[in-house]
Tab-separated table of C-alpha atoms in Angstrom:
chain	number	residue	atom	x	y	z
A	1	MET	CA	23.269	55.840	80.808
A	2	ALA	CA	23.169	53.086	83.300
A	3	ARG	CA	19.499	53.915	84.038
A	4	TYR	CA	18.452	52.629	80.642
A	5	MET	CA	19.372	49.074	81.574
A	6	GLU	CA	15.903	48.437	83.459
A	7	ALA	CA	14.662	45.791	81.146
A	8	LEU	CA	11.547	45.020	79.204
A	9	THR	CA	11.179	41.655	77.484
A	10	VAL	CA	10.291	41.433	73.824
A	11	GLU	CA	8.746	38.391	72.358
A	12	ARG	CA	8.441	37.769	68.664
A	13	GLY	CA	7.864	34.432	66.594
A	14	GLY	CA	11.014	32.489	67.135
A	15	PHE	CA	12.908	34.644	69.725
A	16	ARG	CA	12.827	36.963	72.758
A	17	ILE	CA	15.168	39.729	73.729
A	18	LYS	CA	15.368	42.165	76.672
A	19	VAL	CA	15.685	45.940	75.786
A	20	PRO	CA	15.837	48.970	78.013
A	21	GLU	CA	12.311	49.816	78.970
A	22	SER	CA	12.650	53.438	78.039
A	23	TRP	CA	13.436	52.349	74.435
A	24	TRP	CA	10.719	52.497	71.751
A	25	GLU	CA	9.592	49.941	69.504
A	26	PHE	CA	7.906	50.984	66.350
A	27	ASP	CA	6.135	49.499	63.186
A	28	VAL	CA	8.747	49.237	60.368
A	29	ARG	CA	6.269	48.446	57.605
A	30	PRO	CA	6.317	51.196	54.832
A	31	GLU	CA	2.464	51.683	54.869
A	32	SER	CA	2.094	52.421	58.559
A	33	ARG	CA	5.453	53.362	59.922
A	34	ASP	CA	5.159	57.119	59.609
A	35	ASP	CA	1.760	57.275	61.513
A	36	SER	CA	3.326	54.931	64.194
A	37	ILE	CA	6.358	57.010	64.703
A	38	HIS	CA	4.390	60.540	64.726
A	39	HIS	CA	2.217	58.871	67.405
A	40	MET	CA	5.165	57.583	69.514
A	41	VAL	CA	6.933	60.906	69.316
A	42	THR	CA	3.910	62.810	70.282
A	43	GLU	CA	3.229	60.561	73.311
A	44	ARG	CA	6.740	60.970	74.318
A	45	LEU	CA	6.820	64.695	74.094
A	46	ARG	CA	3.497	64.859	76.068
A	47	ALA	CA	5.273	63.025	78.962
A	48	HIS	CA	8.437	65.029	78.525
A	49	PRO	CA	7.879	68.381	77.023
A	50	GLU	CA	11.357	69.587	77.606
A	51	LEU	CA	12.168	67.374	74.602
A	52	ALA	CA	9.965	69.312	72.142
A	53	PRO	CA	12.792	71.288	70.518
A	54	HIS	CA	14.170	67.893	69.256
A	55	ARG	CA	11.015	66.796	67.691
A	56	ASP	CA	12.172	66.928	64.076
A	57	THR	CA	15.308	65.214	64.983
A	58	TYR	CA	13.658	62.289	66.637
A	59	ILE	CA	11.254	61.761	63.807
A	60	SER	CA	13.977	61.994	61.141
A	61	PHE	CA	16.124	59.461	63.061
A	62	LEU	CA	13.162	56.936	63.482
A	63	ARG	CA	12.086	57.150	60.044
A	64	LYS	CA	15.515	56.377	58.739
A	65	ALA	CA	16.132	53.564	61.363
A	66	ALA	CA	12.660	52.033	60.389
A	67	ALA	CA	13.374	52.132	56.688
A	68	ASP	CA	16.788	50.688	56.920
A	69	ALA	CA	15.451	47.910	59.272
A	70	TRP	CA	12.733	46.953	56.827
A	71	LYS	CA	15.107	46.760	54.007
A	72	SER	CA	17.446	44.447	55.930
A	73	GLY	CA	14.395	42.022	56.892
A	74	ALA	CA	14.199	43.174	60.435
A	75	LEU	CA	11.711	41.259	62.791
A	76	TYR	CA	12.154	43.655	65.654
A	77	CYS	CA	13.497	47.303	65.813
A	78	GLY	CA	13.874	49.435	68.950
A	79	CYS	CA	15.364	52.840	69.398
A	80	MET	CA	16.352	55.327	72.064
A	81	ALA	CA	16.330	59.104	71.590
A	82	GLU	CA	16.954	61.072	74.870
A	83	ALA	CA	18.445	64.559	75.784
A	84	PHE	CA	20.545	64.521	78.691
A	85	GLY	CA	20.643	68.392	79.170
A	86	GLY	CA	22.659	69.098	76.244
A	87	ASP	CA	21.788	70.459	72.748
A	88	THR	CA	22.169	67.189	70.704
A	89	PRO	CA	20.042	64.222	71.726
A	90	ILE	CA	21.564	60.719	72.385
A	91	THR	CA	20.260	58.218	69.762
A	92	GLY	CA	20.679	54.428	69.239
A	93	SER	CA	18.935	51.435	67.854
A	94	VAL	CA	18.987	47.713	68.013
A	95	THR	CA	17.382	45.595	65.343
A	96	VAL	CA	16.908	41.741	65.066
A	97	SER	CA	16.876	40.228	61.596
A	98	LEU	CA	16.704	36.645	60.065
A	99	VAL	CA	19.378	36.594	57.323
A	100	GLY	CA	20.952	33.835	55.292
A	101	GLY	CA	22.965	33.149	52.337
A	102	ARG	CA	24.256	30.518	49.929
A	103	THR	CA	27.315	29.630	47.875
A	104	SER	CA	27.637	30.100	44.232
A	105	LYS	CA	26.603	26.471	43.929
A	106	GLY	CA	23.378	27.111	45.913
A	107	ASP	CA	24.481	25.453	49.220
A	108	PRO	CA	23.637	27.077	52.508
A	109	LEU	CA	26.608	29.070	53.958
A	110	PRO	CA	27.851	27.640	57.212
A	111	THR	CA	26.721	29.682	60.284
A	112	GLY	CA	29.202	28.258	62.936
A	113	PRO	CA	31.226	31.128	64.545
A	114	GLU	CA	34.521	30.048	63.147
A	115	ALA	CA	33.137	29.972	59.551
A	116	VAL	CA	31.466	33.373	59.951
A	117	THR	CA	34.484	35.136	61.426
A	118	ALA	CA	36.663	33.756	58.751
A	119	GLN	CA	34.418	35.739	56.220
A	120	LEU	CA	34.518	39.101	58.240
A	121	ALA	CA	37.365	41.364	57.671
A	122	VAL	CA	39.045	43.226	60.583
A	123	LYS	CA	39.937	46.808	59.679
A	124	GLU	CA	42.800	48.760	61.555
A	125	ALA	CA	42.603	52.428	61.892
A	126	LYS	CA	45.688	53.908	60.139
A	127	ARG	CA	45.376	57.230	62.046
A	128	GLU	CA	43.305	58.866	64.654
A	129	GLY	CA	39.728	59.339	63.588
A	130	ASP	CA	39.670	56.546	61.016
A	131	SER	CA	37.075	53.861	60.910
A	132	TRP	CA	37.871	50.459	62.383
A	133	ARG	CA	36.424	47.028	63.032
A	134	LYS	CA	37.074	44.142	65.215
A	135	VAL	CA	36.066	40.557	64.779
A	136	THR	CA	35.612	38.219	67.690
A	137	THR	CA	33.248	35.405	69.057
A	138	VAL	CA	31.113	35.676	72.140
A	139	ASP	CA	29.200	33.185	74.083
A	140	ILE	CA	25.561	33.941	74.717
A	141	PRO	CA	23.940	32.168	77.913
A	142	GLY	CA	21.548	29.634	77.082
A	143	VAL	CA	22.405	30.014	73.085
A	144	GLY	CA	26.007	29.282	72.605
A	145	PRO	CA	28.765	30.854	70.702
A	146	ALA	CA	28.410	33.581	67.993
A	147	ALA	CA	30.571	35.583	65.678
A	148	ARG	CA	30.595	39.397	66.279
A	149	THR	CA	32.030	42.464	64.638
A	150	TYR	CA	32.159	45.852	66.504
A	151	GLY	CA	33.869	49.218	65.769
A	152	ILE	CA	33.345	52.594	64.313
A	153	GLU	CA	32.210	51.989	60.693
A	154	ASP	CA	31.333	53.985	57.531
A	155	VAL	CA	27.881	52.644	56.921
A	156	PRO	CA	26.601	53.036	53.273
A	157	VAL	CA	23.438	55.235	52.886
A	158	PRO	CA	20.825	52.815	51.362
A	159	ASP	CA	19.863	53.672	47.844
A	160	ASP	CA	22.198	56.804	47.703
A	161	GLU	CA	23.351	57.395	44.155
A	162	LEU	CA	26.389	59.251	45.240
A	163	GLY	CA	27.536	56.480	47.396
A	164	ARG	CA	27.707	58.376	50.652
A	165	THR	CA	28.239	56.896	53.910
A	166	ILE	CA	27.202	57.583	57.640
A	167	ARG	CA	29.967	57.080	60.339
A	168	ALA	CA	28.342	55.001	63.126
A	169	VAL	CA	29.149	53.048	66.257
A	170	LEU	CA	28.286	49.536	65.095
A	171	MET	CA	27.969	46.101	66.712
A	172	GLN	CA	26.651	42.961	64.781
A	173	THR	CA	26.264	39.594	66.244
A	174	PHE	CA	25.595	36.566	64.140
A	175	ILE	CA	23.601	33.834	66.035
A	176	PRO	CA	23.217	30.526	64.067
A	177	VAL	CA	19.537	29.507	64.046
A	178	PRO	CA	18.922	25.785	65.245
A	179	GLY	CA	17.641	23.483	62.561
A	180	GLN	CA	17.857	26.060	59.669
A	181	GLU	CA	20.772	25.634	57.421
A	182	GLY	CA	22.482	28.876	56.383
A	183	LYS	CA	20.289	31.160	58.729
A	184	VAL	CA	21.433	33.391	61.445
A	185	ALA	CA	19.681	35.841	63.800
A	186	LEU	CA	21.509	39.132	63.271
A	187	VAL	CA	21.385	41.322	66.196
A	188	ALA	CA	22.681	44.771	65.268
A	189	GLY	CA	23.248	47.789	67.366
A	190	SER	CA	24.187	51.207	66.137
A	191	SER	CA	24.357	54.782	67.045
A	192	GLN	CA	25.981	58.031	65.476
A	193	VAL	CA	26.992	59.366	68.841
A	194	LEU	CA	30.735	58.509	68.155
A	195	ASP	CA	31.897	60.055	71.488
A	196	LEU	CA	29.961	57.407	73.544
A	197	ALA	CA	31.178	54.413	71.483
A	198	GLU	CA	32.378	52.371	74.489
A	199	SER	CA	29.234	53.012	76.521
A	200	PHE	CA	27.110	51.820	73.465
A	201	PHE	CA	29.282	48.699	73.132
A	202	ASP	CA	28.414	47.969	76.709
A	203	ILE	CA	24.786	48.389	76.073
A	204	PHE	CA	24.639	46.655	72.863
A	205	ASP	CA	26.448	43.634	74.287
A	206	ALA	CA	24.154	43.604	77.318
A	207	ILE	CA	21.052	43.536	75.178
A	208	THR	CA	22.319	40.927	72.807
A	209	SER	CA	23.262	38.796	75.799
A	210	THR	CA	19.588	38.488	76.633
A	211	PHE	CA	18.670	36.935	73.170
A	212	ARG	CA	17.040	33.604	73.498
A	213	PHE	CA	15.298	31.367	70.738
A	214	ALA	CA	11.710	30.724	71.720
A	215	ASP	CA	10.681	27.173	72.659
């Protein structure tokens, strides 16, 4: 998977980040995302017809990723969907969202790494195959320290009345936004390909390390 690390810089209002150039960015707005996804998949399959059997899988994955990103307030969303000679495509995504919170008294929540990690729960796997989560801090070059969680987690399916979850490789990095109390830039990477968890942790870490606030 190392070939994916040829980078493309993405710039948005307030930040920039480098992602693998083979990843796709797509419009997450409800009124236009379906057309955008169909167009991107069609273009991709035109260039790589061997991926055609996986068309429905790609479209379904991208639709869900776009919908989840929109609901979470994403400012950027990019995904990968590639077949490496097997029957199941390798999929993953990275989103950048601006999130914030307040206390019960209405005061902005602290965003320093120590304060954020204190609010994040570690989860230990009791037996093989269980979900787990680690909490740590990282130093992002040119940005500074940030809180992070990573692990294999059971992520709730949005708006699911049965309370179902999807197990996924998940890394979330909470980067304090300068000059904005209670606000963090949340860089989240996820994949449902659990067997490649360590590889995806490396990729998500490499992408997140390129995050910079715009001047």
